[in-house]
Short mmCIF file of C-alpha atoms in Angstrom, two decimals:
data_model
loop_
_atom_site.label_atom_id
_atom_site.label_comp_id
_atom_site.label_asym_id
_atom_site.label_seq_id
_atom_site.Cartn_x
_atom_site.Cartn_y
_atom_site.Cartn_z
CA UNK A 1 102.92 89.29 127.43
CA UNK A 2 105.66 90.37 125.52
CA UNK A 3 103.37 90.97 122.29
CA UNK A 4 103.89 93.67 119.99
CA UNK A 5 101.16 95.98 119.18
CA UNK A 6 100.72 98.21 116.00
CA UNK A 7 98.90 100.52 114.72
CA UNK A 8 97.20 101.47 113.16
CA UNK A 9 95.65 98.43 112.87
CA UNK A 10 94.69 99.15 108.90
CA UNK A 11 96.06 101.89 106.63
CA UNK A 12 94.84 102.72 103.25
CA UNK A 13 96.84 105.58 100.86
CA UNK A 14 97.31 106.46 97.23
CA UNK A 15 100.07 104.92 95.25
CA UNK A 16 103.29 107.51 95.54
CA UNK A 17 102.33 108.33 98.97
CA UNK A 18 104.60 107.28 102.19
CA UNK A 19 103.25 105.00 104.73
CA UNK A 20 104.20 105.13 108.43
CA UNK A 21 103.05 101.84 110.60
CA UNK A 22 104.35 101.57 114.69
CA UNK A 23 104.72 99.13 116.76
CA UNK A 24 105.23 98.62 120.51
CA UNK A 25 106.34 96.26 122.74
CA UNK A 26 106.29 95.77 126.70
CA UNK A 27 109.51 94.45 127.61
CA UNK A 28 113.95 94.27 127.04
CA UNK A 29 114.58 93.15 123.53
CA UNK A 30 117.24 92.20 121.55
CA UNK A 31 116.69 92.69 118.17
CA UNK A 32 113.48 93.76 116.63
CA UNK A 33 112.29 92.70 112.67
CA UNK A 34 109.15 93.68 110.47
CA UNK A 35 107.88 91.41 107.80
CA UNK A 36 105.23 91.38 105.46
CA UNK A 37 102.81 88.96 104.51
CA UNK A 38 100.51 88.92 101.52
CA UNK A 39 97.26 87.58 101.19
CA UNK A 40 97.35 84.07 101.74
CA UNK A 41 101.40 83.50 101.89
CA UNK A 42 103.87 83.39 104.39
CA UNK A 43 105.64 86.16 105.92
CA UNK A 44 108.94 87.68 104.37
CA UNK A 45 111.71 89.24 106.52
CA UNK A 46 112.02 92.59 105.47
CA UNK A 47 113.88 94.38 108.20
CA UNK A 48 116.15 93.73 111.56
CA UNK A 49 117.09 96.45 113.77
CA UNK A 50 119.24 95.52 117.08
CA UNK A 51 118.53 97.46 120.10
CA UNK A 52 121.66 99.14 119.68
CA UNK A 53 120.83 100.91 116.82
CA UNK A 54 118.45 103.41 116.10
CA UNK A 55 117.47 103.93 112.75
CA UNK A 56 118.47 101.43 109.50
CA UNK A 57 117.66 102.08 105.47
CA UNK A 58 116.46 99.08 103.04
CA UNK A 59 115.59 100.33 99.39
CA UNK A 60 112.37 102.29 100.28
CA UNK A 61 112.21 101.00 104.00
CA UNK A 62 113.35 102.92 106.81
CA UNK A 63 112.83 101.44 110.74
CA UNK A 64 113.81 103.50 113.48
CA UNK A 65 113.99 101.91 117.13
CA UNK A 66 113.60 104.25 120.31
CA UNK A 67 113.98 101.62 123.28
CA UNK A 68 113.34 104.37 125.85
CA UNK A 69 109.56 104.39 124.52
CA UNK A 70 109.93 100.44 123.69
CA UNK A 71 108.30 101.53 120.13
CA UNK A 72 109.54 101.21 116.73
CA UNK A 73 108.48 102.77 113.47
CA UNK A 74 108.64 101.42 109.90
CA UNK A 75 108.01 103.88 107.01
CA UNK A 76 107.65 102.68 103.38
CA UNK A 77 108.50 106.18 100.60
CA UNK A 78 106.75 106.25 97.29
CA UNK A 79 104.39 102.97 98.17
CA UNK A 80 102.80 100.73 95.01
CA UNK A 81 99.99 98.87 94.82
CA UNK A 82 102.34 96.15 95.15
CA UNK A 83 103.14 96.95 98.54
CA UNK A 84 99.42 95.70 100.04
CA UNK A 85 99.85 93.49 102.54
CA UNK A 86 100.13 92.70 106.54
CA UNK A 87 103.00 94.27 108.11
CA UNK A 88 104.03 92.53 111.21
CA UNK A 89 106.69 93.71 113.92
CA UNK A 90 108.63 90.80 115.87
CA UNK A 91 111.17 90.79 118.90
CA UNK A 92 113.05 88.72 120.65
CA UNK A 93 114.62 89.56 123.91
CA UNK A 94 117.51 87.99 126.47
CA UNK A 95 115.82 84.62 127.57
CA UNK A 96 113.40 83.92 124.70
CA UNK A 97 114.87 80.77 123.80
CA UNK A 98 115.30 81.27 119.79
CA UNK A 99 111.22 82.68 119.67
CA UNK A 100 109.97 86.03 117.84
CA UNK A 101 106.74 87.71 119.52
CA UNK A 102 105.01 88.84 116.63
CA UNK A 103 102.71 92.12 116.64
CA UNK A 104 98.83 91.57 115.27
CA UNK A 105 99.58 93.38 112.49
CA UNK A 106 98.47 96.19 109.93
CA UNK A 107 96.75 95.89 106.95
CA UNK A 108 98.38 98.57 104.27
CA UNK A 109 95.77 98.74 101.22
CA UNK A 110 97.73 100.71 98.17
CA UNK A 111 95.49 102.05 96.17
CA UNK A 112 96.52 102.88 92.36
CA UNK B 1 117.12 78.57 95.16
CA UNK B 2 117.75 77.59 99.12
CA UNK B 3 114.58 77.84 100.20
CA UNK B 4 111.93 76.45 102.58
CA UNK B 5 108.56 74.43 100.79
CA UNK B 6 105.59 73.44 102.74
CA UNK B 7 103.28 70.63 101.13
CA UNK B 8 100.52 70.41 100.97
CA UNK B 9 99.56 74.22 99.87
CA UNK B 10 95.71 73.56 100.98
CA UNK B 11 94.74 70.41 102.76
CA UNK B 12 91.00 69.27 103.59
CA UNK B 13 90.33 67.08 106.66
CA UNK B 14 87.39 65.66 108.50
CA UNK B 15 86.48 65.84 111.65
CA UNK B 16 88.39 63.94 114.18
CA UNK B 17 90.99 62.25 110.93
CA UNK B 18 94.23 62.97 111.89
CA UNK B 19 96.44 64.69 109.49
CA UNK B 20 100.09 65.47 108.79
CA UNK B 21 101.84 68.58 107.11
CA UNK B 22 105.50 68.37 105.85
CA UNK B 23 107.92 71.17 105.51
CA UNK B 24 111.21 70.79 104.21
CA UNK B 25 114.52 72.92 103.87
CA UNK B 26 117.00 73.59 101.96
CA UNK B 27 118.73 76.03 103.96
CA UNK B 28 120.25 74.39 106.26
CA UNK B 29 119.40 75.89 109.53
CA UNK B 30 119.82 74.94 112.62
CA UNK B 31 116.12 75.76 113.72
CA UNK B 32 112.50 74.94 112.92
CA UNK B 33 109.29 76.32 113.62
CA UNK B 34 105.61 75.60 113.29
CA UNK B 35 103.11 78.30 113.57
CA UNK B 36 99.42 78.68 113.61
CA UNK B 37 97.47 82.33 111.90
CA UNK B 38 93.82 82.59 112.15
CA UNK B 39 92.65 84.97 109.72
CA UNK B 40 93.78 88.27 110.43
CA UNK B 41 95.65 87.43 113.69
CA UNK B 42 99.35 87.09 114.33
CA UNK B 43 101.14 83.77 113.77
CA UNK B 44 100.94 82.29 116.82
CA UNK B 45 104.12 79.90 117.65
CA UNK B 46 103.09 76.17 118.37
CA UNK B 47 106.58 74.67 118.74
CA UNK B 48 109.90 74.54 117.33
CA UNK B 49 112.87 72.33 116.97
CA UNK B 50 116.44 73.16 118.10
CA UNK B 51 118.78 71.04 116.15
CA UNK B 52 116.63 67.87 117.70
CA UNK B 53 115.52 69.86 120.64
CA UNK B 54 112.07 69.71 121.19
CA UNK B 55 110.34 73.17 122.57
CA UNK B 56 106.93 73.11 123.21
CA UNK B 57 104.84 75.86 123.80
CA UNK B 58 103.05 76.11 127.10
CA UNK B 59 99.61 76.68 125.61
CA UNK B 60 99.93 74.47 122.11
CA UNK B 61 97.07 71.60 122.79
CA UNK B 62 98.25 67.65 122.93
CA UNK B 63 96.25 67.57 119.84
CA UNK B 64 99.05 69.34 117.94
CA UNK B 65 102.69 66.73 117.50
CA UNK B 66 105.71 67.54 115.77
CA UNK B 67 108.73 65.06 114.16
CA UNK B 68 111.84 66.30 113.15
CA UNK B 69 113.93 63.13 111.74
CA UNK B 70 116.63 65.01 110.73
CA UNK B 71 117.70 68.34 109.62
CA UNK B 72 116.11 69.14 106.50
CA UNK B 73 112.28 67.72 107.41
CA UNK B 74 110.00 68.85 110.07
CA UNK B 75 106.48 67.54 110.31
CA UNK B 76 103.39 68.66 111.87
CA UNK B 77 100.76 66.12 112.74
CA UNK B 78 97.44 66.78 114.67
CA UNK B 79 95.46 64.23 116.29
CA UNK B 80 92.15 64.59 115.96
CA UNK B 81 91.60 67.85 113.89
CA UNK B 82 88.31 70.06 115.34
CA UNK B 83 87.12 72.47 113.60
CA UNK B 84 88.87 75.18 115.95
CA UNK B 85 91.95 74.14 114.39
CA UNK B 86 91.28 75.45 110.51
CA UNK B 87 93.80 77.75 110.07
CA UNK B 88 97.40 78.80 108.33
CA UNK B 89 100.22 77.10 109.33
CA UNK B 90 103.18 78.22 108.90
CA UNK B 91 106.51 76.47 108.76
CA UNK B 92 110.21 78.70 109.08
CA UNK B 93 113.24 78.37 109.76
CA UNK B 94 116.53 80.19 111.54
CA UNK B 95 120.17 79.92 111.64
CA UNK B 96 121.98 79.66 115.14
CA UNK B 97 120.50 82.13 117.48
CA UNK B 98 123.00 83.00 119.25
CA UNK B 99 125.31 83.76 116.24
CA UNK B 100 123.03 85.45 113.93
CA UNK B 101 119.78 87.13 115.11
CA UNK B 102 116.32 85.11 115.17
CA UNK B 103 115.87 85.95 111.16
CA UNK B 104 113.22 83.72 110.01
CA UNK B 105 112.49 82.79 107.03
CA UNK B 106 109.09 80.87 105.85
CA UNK B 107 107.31 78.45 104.21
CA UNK B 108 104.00 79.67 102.07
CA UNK B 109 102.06 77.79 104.29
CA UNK B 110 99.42 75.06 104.24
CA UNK B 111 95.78 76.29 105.09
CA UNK B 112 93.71 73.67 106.54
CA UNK B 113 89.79 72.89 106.10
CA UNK B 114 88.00 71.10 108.65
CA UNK B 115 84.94 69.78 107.61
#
């Protein structure tokens, strides 16, 4: 399966701190995205990194992609209680016929 | 705002009734998706339309039937709803694949009760 995995699977820190959530995945990708769900909504893109690239800056978001370990890493600086939610990492690789494989997720509790 | 709207937000069904979720966009993109999420699990991809393309999933039950009858509307009908199948689901979207990345963008979702 080409199903992301990250972890940890749950992550609770104080408001100000940073929070680092990884991700890996088993097989060639193209382009790999995180995106973040709260609590009963539906998930928002945050982030898209292509395999060519390692490292890309959004606001307070920074991914970096190491395809030689098939693992990427999304940090969030100076988190806020409003950043609780499910962070999910997605690929999509040569052949996957316009799909994501989405990661099970981390839970990131914020607390004020 | 261009965006993509799921109705109902929260639908309740019995046993065995069939039902049918709508999405709609207003983003015009080429590509549709329905998804299922159990609590705390990754969305789990059911099918998804290609322009009119039809992909089904390998492991998505007969139960589970889309329509797409033209760009903007994609439907999601199942069957005869068990009680296995309460869930999110999730409608997005994407532009062209091959021209811009597989950024999705998505619905809030409809949760389903089966009673």
């Amino acid at each position: 399966s080409q199903q992301g995995e990250e972890d940890p699977q749950a992550l609770s820190i104080q408001e100000g701190e940073n929070a680092t959530m990884n991700c890996s995945y088993k097989t060639s990708i193209n382009n790999l995205q995180w995106y973040r769900q709260n609590s009963g909504r539906g998930l928002v893109h945050l982030i898209l990194i292509r395999s060519n690239e390692r490292e890309k800056h959004s606001g307070r978001l920074r991914v970096t992609l190491d395809t030689s370990k098939k693992s990427s890493s999304l940090l969030i600086t100076a988190s806020r209680a409003a950043d609780t939610a499910s962070y999910f990492c997605a690929t999509d690789y040569t052949g996957a016929n316009s799909k994501l494989t989405f990661g099970k997720g981390i839970t990131l509790s914020v607390r004020p | 705002d261009a965006m993509v709207i799921q109705n109902p937000r929260y639908q309740v069904t019995q046993f065995g009734k069939p039902v049918t979720l709508s999405c709609s966009q207003t983003l015009n993109h080429n590509v549709m998706y329905w998804y299922q999420q159990k609590s705390s699990q990754a969305p789990k991809l059911l099918f998804h339309y290609y322009d009119k393309d039809f992909n089904n999933e390998a492991d998505t039950p007969d139960n589970f039937q889309s329509r797409r009858p033209n760009t903007s509307f994609c439907f999601l009908d199942i069957r005869s709803p068990g009680l296995g199948d309460a869930a999110m689901y999730l409608c997005a979207t994407s532009r062209d694949p091959r021209t811009s990345g597989i950024k999705q963008f998505f619905g809030p979702g409809t949760r389903l009760t089966v009673l």
